[in-house]
Tab-separated table of C-alpha atoms in Angstrom:
chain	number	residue	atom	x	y	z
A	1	UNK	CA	-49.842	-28.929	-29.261
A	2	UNK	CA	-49.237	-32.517	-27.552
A	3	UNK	CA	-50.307	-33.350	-24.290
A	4	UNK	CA	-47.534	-34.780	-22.333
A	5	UNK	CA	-48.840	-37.575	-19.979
A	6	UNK	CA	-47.683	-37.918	-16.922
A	7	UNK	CA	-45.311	-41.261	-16.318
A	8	UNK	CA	-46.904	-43.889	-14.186
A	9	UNK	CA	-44.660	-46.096	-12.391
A	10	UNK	CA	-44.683	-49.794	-12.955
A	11	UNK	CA	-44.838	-51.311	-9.011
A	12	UNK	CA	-44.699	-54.641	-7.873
A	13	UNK	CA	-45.585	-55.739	-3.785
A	14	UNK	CA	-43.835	-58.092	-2.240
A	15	UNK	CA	-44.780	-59.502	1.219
A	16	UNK	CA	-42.036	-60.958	3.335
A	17	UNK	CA	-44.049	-63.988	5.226
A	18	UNK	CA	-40.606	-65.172	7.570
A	19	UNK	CA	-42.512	-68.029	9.092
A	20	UNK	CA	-39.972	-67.853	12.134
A	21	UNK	CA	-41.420	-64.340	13.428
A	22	UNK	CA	-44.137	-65.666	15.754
A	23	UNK	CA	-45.078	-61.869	15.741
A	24	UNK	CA	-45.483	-61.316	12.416
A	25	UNK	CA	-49.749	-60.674	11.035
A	26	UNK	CA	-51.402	-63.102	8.772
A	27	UNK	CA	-49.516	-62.619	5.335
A	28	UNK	CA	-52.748	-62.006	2.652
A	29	UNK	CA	-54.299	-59.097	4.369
A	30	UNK	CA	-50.546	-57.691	5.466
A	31	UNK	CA	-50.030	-57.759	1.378
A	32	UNK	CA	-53.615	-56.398	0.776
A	33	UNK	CA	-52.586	-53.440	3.223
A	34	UNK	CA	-49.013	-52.737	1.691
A	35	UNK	CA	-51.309	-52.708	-1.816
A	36	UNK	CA	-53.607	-50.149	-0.628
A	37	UNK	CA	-50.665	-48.124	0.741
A	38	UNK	CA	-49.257	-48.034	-2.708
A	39	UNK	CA	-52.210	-47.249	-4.081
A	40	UNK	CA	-52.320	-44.415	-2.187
A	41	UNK	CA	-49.445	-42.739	-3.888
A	42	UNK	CA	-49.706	-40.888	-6.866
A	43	UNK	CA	-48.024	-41.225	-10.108
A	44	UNK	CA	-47.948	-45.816	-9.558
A	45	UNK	CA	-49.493	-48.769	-10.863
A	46	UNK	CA	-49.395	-51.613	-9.043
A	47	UNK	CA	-49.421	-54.697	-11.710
A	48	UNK	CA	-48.994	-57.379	-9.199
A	49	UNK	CA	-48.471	-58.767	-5.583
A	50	UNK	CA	-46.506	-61.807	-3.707
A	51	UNK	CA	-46.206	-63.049	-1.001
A	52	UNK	CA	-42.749	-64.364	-0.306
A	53	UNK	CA	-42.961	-67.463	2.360
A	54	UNK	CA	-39.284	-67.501	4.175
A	55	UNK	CA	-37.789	-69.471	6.814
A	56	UNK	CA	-35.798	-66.694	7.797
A	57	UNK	CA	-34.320	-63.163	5.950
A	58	UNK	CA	-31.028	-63.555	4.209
A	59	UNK	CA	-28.610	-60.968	5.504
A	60	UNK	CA	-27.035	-59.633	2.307
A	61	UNK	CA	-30.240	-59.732	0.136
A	62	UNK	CA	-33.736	-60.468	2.186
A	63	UNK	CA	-34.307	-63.569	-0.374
A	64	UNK	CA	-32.775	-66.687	-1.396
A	65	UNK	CA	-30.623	-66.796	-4.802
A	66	UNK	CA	-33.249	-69.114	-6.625
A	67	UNK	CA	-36.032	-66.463	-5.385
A	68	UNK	CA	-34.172	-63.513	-6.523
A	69	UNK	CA	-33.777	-65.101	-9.674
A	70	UNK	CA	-37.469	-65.871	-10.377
A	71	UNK	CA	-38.388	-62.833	-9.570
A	72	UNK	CA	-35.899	-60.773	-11.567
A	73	UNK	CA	-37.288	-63.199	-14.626
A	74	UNK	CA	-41.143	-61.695	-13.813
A	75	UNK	CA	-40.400	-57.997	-12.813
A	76	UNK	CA	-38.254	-57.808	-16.592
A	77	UNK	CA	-41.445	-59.653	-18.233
A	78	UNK	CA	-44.483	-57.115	-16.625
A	79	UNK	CA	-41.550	-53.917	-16.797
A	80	UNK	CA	-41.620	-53.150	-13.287
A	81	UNK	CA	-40.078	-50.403	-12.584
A	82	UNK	CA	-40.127	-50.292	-8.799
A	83	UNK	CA	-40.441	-52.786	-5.807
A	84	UNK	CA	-42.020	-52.276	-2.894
A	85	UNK	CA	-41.091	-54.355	0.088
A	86	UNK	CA	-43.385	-55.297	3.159
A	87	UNK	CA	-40.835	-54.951	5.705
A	88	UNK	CA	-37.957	-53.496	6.972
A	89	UNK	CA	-34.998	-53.781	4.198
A	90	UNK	CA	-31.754	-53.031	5.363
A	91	UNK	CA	-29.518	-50.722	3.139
A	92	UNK	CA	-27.014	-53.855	2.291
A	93	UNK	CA	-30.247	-55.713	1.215
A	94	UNK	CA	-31.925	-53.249	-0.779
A	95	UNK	CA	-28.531	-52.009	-2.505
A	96	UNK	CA	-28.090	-55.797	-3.712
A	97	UNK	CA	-31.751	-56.194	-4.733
A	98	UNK	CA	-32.007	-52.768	-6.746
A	99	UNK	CA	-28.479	-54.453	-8.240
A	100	UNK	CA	-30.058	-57.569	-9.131
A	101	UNK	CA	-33.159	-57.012	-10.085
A	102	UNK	CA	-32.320	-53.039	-12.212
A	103	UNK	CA	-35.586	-51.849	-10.021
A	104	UNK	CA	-35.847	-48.914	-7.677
A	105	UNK	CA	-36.877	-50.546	-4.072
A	106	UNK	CA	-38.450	-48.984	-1.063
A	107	UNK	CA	-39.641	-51.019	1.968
A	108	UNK	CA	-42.544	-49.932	4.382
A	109	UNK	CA	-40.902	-47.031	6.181
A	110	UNK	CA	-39.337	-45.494	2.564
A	111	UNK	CA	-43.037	-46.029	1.029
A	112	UNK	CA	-45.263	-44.478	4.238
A	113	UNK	CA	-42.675	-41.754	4.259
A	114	UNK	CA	-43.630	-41.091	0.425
A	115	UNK	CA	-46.993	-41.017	1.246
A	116	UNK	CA	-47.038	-38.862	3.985
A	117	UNK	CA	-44.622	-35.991	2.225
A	118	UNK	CA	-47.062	-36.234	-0.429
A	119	UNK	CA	-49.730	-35.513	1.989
A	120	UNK	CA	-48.629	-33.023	3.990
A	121	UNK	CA	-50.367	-29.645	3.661
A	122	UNK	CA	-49.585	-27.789	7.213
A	123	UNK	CA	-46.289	-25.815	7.603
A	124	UNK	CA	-45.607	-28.194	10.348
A	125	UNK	CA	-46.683	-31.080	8.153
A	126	UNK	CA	-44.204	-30.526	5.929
A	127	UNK	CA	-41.430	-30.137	8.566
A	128	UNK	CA	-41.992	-33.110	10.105
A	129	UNK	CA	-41.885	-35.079	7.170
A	130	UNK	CA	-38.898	-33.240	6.106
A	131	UNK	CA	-37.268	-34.756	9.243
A	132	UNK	CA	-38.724	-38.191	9.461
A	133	UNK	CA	-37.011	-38.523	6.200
A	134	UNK	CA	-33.567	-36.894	7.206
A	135	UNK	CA	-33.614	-39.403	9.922
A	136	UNK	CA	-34.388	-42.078	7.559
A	137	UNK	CA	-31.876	-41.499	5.276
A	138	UNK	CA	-29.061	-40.955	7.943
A	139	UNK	CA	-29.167	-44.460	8.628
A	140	UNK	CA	-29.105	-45.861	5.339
A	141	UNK	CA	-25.666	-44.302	4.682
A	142	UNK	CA	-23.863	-47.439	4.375
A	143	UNK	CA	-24.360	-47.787	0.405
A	144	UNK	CA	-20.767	-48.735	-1.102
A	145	UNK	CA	-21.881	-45.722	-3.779
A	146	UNK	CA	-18.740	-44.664	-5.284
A	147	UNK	CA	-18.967	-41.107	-3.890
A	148	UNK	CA	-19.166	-42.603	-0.472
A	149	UNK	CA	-16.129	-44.106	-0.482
A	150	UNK	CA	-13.692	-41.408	-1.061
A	151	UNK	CA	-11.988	-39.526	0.932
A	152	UNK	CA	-11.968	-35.612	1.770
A	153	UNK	CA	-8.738	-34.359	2.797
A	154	UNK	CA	-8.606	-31.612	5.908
A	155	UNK	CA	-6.626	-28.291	5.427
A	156	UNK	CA	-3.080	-27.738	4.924
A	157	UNK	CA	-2.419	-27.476	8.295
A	158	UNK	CA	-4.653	-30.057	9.522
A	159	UNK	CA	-3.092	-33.180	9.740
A	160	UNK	CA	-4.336	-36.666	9.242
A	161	UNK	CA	-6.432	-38.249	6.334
A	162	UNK	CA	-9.518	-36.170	6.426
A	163	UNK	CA	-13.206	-37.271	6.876
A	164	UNK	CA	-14.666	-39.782	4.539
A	165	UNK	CA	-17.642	-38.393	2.516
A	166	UNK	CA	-20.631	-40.337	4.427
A	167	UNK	CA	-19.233	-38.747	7.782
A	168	UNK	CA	-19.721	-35.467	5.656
A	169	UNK	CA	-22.962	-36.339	4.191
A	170	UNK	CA	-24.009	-37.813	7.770
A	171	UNK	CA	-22.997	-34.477	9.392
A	172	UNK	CA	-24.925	-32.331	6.537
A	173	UNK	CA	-27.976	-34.094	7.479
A	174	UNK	CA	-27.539	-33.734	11.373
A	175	UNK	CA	-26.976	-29.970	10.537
A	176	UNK	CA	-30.328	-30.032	8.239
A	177	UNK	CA	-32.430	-31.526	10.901
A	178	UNK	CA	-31.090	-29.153	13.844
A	179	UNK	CA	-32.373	-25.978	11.251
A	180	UNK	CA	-35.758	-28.535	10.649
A	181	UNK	CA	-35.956	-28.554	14.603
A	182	UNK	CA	-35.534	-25.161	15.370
A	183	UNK	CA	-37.929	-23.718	12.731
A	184	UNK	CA	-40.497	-27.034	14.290
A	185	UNK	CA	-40.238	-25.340	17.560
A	186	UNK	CA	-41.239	-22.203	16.719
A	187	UNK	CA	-44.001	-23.780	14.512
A	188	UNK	CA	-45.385	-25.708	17.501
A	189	UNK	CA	-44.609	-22.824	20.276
A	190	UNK	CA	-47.848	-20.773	18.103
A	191	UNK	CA	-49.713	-23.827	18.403
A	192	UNK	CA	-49.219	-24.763	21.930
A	193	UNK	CA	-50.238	-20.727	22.036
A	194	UNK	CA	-53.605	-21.454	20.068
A	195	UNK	CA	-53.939	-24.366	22.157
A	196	UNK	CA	-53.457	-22.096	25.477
A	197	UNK	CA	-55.820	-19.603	24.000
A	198	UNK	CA	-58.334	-22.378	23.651
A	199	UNK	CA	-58.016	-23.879	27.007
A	200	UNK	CA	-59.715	-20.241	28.350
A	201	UNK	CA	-62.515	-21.022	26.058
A	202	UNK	CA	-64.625	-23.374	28.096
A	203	UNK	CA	-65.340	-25.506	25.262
A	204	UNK	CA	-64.187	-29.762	25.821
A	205	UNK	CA	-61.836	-31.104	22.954
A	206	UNK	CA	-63.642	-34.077	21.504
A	207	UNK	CA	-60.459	-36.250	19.454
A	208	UNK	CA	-61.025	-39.140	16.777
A	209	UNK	CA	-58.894	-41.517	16.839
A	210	UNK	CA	-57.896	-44.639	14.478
A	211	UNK	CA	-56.539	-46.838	12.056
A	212	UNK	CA	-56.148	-45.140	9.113
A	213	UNK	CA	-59.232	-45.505	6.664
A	214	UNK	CA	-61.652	-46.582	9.466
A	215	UNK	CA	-64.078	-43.502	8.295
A	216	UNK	CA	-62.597	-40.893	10.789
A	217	UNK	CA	-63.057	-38.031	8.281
A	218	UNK	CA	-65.916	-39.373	6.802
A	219	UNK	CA	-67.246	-39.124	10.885
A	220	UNK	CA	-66.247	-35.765	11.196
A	221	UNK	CA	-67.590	-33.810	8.094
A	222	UNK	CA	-71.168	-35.381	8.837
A	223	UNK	CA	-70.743	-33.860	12.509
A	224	UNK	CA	-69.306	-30.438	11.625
A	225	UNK	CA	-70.344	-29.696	7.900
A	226	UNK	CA	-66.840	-29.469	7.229
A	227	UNK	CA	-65.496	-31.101	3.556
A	228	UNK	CA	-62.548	-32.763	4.842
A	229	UNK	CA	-61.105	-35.029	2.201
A	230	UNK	CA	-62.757	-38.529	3.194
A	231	UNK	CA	-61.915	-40.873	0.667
A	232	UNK	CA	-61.504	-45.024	0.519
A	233	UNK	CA	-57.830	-44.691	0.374
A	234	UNK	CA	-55.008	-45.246	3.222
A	235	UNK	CA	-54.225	-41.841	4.807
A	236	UNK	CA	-56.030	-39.691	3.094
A	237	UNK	CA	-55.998	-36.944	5.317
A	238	UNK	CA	-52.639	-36.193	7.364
A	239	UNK	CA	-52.886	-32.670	9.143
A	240	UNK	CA	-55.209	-32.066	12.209
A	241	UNK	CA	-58.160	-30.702	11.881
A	242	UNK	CA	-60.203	-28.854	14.291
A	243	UNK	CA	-63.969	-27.529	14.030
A	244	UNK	CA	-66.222	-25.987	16.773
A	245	UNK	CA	-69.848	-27.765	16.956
A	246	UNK	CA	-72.700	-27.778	18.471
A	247	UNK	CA	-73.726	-31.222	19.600
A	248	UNK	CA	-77.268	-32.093	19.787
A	249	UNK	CA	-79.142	-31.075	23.059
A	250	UNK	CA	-75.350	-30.741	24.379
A	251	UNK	CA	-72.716	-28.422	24.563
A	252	UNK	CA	-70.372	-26.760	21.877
A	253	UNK	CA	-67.059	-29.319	21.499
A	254	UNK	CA	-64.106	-28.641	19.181
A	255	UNK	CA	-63.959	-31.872	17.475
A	256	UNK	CA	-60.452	-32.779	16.439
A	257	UNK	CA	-59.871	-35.092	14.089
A	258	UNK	CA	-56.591	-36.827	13.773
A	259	UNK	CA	-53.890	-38.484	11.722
A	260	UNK	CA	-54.954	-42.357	11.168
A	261	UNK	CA	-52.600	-44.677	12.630
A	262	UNK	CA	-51.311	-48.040	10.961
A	263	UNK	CA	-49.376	-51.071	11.898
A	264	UNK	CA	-45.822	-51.174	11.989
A	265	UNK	CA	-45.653	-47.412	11.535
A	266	UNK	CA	-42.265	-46.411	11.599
A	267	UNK	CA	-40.133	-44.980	14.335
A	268	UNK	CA	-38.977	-41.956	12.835
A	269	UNK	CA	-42.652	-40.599	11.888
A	270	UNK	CA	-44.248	-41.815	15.520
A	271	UNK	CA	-41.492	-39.473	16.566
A	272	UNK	CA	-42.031	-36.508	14.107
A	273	UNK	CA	-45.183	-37.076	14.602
A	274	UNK	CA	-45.399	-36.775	18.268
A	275	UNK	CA	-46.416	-32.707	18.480
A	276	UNK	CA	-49.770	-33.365	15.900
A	277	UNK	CA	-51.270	-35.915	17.770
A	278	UNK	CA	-50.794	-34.186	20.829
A	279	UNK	CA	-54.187	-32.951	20.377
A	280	UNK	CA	-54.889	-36.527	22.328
A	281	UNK	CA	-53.200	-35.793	24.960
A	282	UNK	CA	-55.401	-32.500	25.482
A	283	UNK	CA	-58.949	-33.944	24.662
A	284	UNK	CA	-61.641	-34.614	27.169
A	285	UNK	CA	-62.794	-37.292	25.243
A	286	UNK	CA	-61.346	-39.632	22.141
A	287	UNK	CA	-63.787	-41.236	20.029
A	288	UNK	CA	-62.028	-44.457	18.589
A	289	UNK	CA	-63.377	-45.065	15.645
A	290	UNK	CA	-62.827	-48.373	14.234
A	291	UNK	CA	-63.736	-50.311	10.821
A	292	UNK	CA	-65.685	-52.709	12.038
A	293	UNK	CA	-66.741	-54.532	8.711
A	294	UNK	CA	-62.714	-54.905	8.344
A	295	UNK	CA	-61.252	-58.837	8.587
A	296	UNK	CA	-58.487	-57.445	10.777
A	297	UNK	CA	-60.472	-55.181	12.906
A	298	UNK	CA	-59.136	-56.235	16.402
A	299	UNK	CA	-55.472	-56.033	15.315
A	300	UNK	CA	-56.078	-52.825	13.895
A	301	UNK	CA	-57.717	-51.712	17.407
A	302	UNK	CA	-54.568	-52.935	19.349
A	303	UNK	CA	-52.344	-51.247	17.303
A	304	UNK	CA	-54.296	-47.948	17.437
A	305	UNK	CA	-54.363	-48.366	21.546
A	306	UNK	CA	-50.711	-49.467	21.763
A	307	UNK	CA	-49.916	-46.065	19.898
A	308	UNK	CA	-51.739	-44.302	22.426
A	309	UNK	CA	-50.279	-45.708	25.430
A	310	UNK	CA	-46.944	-44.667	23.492
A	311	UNK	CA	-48.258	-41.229	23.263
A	312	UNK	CA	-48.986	-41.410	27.140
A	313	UNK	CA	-52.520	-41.532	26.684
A	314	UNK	CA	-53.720	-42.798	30.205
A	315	UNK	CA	-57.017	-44.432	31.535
A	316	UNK	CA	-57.992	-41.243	33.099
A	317	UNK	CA	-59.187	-39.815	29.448
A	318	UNK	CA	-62.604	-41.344	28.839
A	319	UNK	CA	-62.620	-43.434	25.557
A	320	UNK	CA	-66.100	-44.281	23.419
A	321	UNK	CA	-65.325	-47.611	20.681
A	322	UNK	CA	-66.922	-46.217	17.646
A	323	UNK	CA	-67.779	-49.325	15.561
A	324	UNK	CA	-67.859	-47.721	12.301
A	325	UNK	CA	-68.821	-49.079	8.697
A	326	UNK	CA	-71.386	-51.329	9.506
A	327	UNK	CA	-73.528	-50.253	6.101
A	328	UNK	CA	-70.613	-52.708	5.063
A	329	UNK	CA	-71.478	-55.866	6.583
A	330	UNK	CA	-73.845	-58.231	5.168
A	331	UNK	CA	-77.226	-58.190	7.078
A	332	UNK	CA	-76.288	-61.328	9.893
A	333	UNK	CA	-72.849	-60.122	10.451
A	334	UNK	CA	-74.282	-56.182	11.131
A	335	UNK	CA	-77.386	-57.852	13.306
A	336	UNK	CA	-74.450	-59.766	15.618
A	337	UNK	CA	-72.396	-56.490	15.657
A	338	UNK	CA	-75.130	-54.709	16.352
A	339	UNK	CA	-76.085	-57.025	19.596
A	340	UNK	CA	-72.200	-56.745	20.923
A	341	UNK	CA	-72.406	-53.381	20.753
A	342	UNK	CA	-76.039	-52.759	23.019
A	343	UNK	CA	-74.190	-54.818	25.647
A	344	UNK	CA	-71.394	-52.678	26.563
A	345	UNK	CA	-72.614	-49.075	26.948
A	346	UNK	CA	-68.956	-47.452	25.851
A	347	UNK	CA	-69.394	-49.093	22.403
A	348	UNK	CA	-71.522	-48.064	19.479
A	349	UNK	CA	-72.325	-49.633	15.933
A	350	UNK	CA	-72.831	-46.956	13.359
A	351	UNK	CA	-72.288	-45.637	10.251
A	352	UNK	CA	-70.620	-42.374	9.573
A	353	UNK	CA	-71.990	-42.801	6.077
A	354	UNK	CA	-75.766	-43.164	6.332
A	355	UNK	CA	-75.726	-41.739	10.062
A	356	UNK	CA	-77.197	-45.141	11.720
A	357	UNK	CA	-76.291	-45.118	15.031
A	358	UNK	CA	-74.839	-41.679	15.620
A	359	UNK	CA	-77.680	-40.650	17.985
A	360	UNK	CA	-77.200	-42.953	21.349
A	361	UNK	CA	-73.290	-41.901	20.349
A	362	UNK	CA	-73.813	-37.942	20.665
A	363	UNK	CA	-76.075	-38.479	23.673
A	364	UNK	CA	-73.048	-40.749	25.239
A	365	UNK	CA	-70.927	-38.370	24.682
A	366	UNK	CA	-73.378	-35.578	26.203
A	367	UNK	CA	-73.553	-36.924	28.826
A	368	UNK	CA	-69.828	-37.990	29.543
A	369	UNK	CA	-69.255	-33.805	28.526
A	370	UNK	CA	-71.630	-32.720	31.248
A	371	UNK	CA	-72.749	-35.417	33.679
A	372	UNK	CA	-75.575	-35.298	35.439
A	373	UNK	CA	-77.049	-31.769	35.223
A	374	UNK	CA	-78.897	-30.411	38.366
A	375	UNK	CA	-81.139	-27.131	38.766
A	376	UNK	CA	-79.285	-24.137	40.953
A	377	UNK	CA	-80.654	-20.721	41.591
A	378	UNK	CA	-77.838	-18.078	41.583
A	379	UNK	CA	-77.904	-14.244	42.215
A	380	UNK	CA	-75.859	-12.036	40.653
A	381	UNK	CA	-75.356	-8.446	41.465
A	382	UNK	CA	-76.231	-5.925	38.719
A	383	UNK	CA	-71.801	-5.208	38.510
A	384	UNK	CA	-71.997	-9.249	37.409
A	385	UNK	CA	-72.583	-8.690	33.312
A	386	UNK	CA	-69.826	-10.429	32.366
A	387	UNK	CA	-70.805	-13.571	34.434
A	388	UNK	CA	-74.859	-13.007	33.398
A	389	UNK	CA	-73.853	-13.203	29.641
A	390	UNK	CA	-71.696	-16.258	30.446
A	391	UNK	CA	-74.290	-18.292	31.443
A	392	UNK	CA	-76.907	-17.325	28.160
A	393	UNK	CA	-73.921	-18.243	26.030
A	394	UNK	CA	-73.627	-21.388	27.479
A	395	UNK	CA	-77.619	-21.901	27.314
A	396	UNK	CA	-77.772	-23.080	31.043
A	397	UNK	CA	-80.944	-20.344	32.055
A	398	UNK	CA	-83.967	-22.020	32.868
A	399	UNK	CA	-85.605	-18.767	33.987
A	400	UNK	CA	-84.325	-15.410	35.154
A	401	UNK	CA	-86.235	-12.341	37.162
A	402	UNK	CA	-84.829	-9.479	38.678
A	403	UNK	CA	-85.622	-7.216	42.052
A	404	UNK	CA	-83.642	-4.248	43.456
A	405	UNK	CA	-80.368	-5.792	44.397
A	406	UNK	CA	-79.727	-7.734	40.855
A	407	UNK	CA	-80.564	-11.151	39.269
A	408	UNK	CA	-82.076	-14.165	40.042
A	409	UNK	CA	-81.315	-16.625	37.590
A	410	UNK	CA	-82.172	-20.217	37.827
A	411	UNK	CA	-79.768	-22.579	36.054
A	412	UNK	CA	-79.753	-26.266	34.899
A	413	UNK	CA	-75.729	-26.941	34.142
A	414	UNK	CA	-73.405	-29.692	35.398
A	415	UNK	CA	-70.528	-29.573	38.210
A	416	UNK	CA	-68.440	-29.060	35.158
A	417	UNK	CA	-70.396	-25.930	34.060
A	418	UNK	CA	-70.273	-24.862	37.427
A	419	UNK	CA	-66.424	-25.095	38.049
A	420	UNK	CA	-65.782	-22.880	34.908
A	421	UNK	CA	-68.478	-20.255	36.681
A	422	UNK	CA	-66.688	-20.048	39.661
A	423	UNK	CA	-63.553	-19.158	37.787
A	424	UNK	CA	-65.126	-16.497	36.032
């Protein structure tokens, strides 16, 4: 019996460089990102890359006529299949490029939304995807497709000419993503319940934080034991994860590790996205961990900290720079990073890889968790169990003895410790 191969897909990326966006990033490692991010998605080969150097877009097709044309002549000579465009494309332009060229085209957003429903394991995962992609497609539903351009008459007895088939398509979808929000809610109601049940559990929320394939995962399965999927590939984990551990000569954390962020990520999946990484908003502590070996390192930071402050992540949270992948640099560029790093005492060179560096991080991290720690002598009345057997499972007791009218126990916490005691 054959053995049916799967079909690969023929790609082709093509960076827009518009040289009159003073905003736009430098155009080779833009195009060496949007190749990764195809590479990230099943089922394609990419067989080449451009970058396209433009005064400005063209309105109806992105590219000049002389452009299109060359490129048509090279897409028909290496069969590519399907185009994937650096940028926003508006539905006009990729309707006349998919015409001219015979290709299938998605730009950034359509190709990032790809990825991410192939990613998406959680029930809410998949729901958000689900409507990042209704809201997608709602706006692109200006094709002139043939069906799109009729129109559907109302009943007998309704007069005038009826709705035209994208205001029905456009309402189907607005219909699809109230059901989508409705079943979210619930979906995130038994989280924000999980979260709730949590919060009683006295144990701090340590989040990571960053740009996607800065080594986040890789970070968290050497601190947990966990096997989260860590591999060299953008977004290779999408769903939340959260483990309890115990850090070293500190206290238990649940370490959450988060969705990695990119540039330009688009609007409708910061929004769908919103309820995942509120696990931010709830930590005591985010670890950014950054790629530090990575020619675009400090753009990739900004971006990461201008999606927090989006999120409403304030200055209040305390924030450690992990400076991660620095078995990746070449001896004289790790010895400089490594020098940056010992002079600012909220940054830290490692690598989650080999574990260099990890152990001034944990005790940072201690000691933002618990603070100073001071010694306190408490008594508690025989009736106190409940409070007694608090403080051995937090492994504060320094010494205990008892006389006739109940415990003395002599603790060495931190004011935090001690809060959480008196609300016991």
């Amino acid at each position: 019996m054959k053995e049916h191969k799967a079909h690969v897909t023929r790609a082709w990326v093509l960076h827009p460089d518009i040289t009159s966006d003073r905003t736009r990033r430098a155009a080779e490692p833009a195009l060496a990102e949007a190749v990764a991010l195809a590479a990230a998605l099943p089922g394609l080969e990419v067989v080449g890359d451009d970058v396209v150097r433009l005064p400005k877009p063209q309105p109806g097709a992105l590219f000049g006529s002389g452009k299109i044309a060359e490129l048509d002549a090279l897409f028909k000579a290496q069969d590519v299949e399907l185009v994937l465009v650096d940028g926003p494309v508006t539905p006009v332009q990729q309707r006349n490029l998919e015409k001219a060229w015979g290709v299938k085209l998605l730009d950034r957003t359509g190709l990032i939304l790809e990825i991410f429903s192939d990613r998406a394991a959680t029930r809410e995962g998949v729901l958000q995807v689900e409507m990042a992609a209704l809201s997608y497609q709602r706006t692109r539903l200006v094709r002139a497709w043939t069906h799109l351009e009729r129109q559907r008459g109302g009943l007998g007895f309704v007069g005038g000419p009826g709705e035209t088939q994208i205001e029905a398509d456009r309402r189907a979808i607005d219909d699809q993503l109230v059901r989508l929000r409705r079943q979210l809610e619930k979906v995130v109601k038994t989280r924000g319940l999980h979260r709730a049940a949590r919060a009683k559990v006295p144990y701090p929320i340590v989040a990571l934080v960053g740009y996607t394939n800065a080594g986040k995962s890789t970070l968290f399965n050497r601190l947990t034991g966990a096997e989260v999927m860590a591999k060299d590939m953008l977004f290779a984990t999408l769903d939340p994860t959260m483990r309890a551990v115990r850090l070293p000569d500190g206290p238990e954390v649940i370490l959450s590790d988060t969705v990695g962020f990119i540039s330009d990520l688009p609007t409708e999946l910061v929004a769908a996205f919103r309820a995942t990484l509120e696990e931010v908003l709830a930590a005591d502590l985010i670890l950014h961990v950054r790629d530090i070996s990575h020619d675009e390192t400090e753009e990739q930071a900004q971006d990461v900290r201008d999606i927090l402050n989006s999120l409403g992540v304030t200055d209040t949270t305390p924030m450690l720079e992990v400076w991660n992948k620095t078995d990746a640099m070449p001896d004289e560029d790790r010895a400089a990073i490594l020098a940056r790093a010992a002079r600012d005492e909220t940054v830290f060179a490692t690598s989650a890889l080999t574990g260099d560096g990890l152990g001034p991080m944990l005790q940072a991290v201690n000691q933002i968790l618990e603070g100073d720690r001071r010694e306190e002598v408490l008594h508690l009345g025989f009736d106190e169990g409940r409070k007694r057997a608090w403080l051995f499972d937090k492994s504060v007791v320094e010494d205990e003895s008892q006389d006739d009218t109940g415990y003395h126990i002599r603790v060495r916490w931190s004011a935090k410790d001690a809060r959480q005691f008196e609300t016991l």
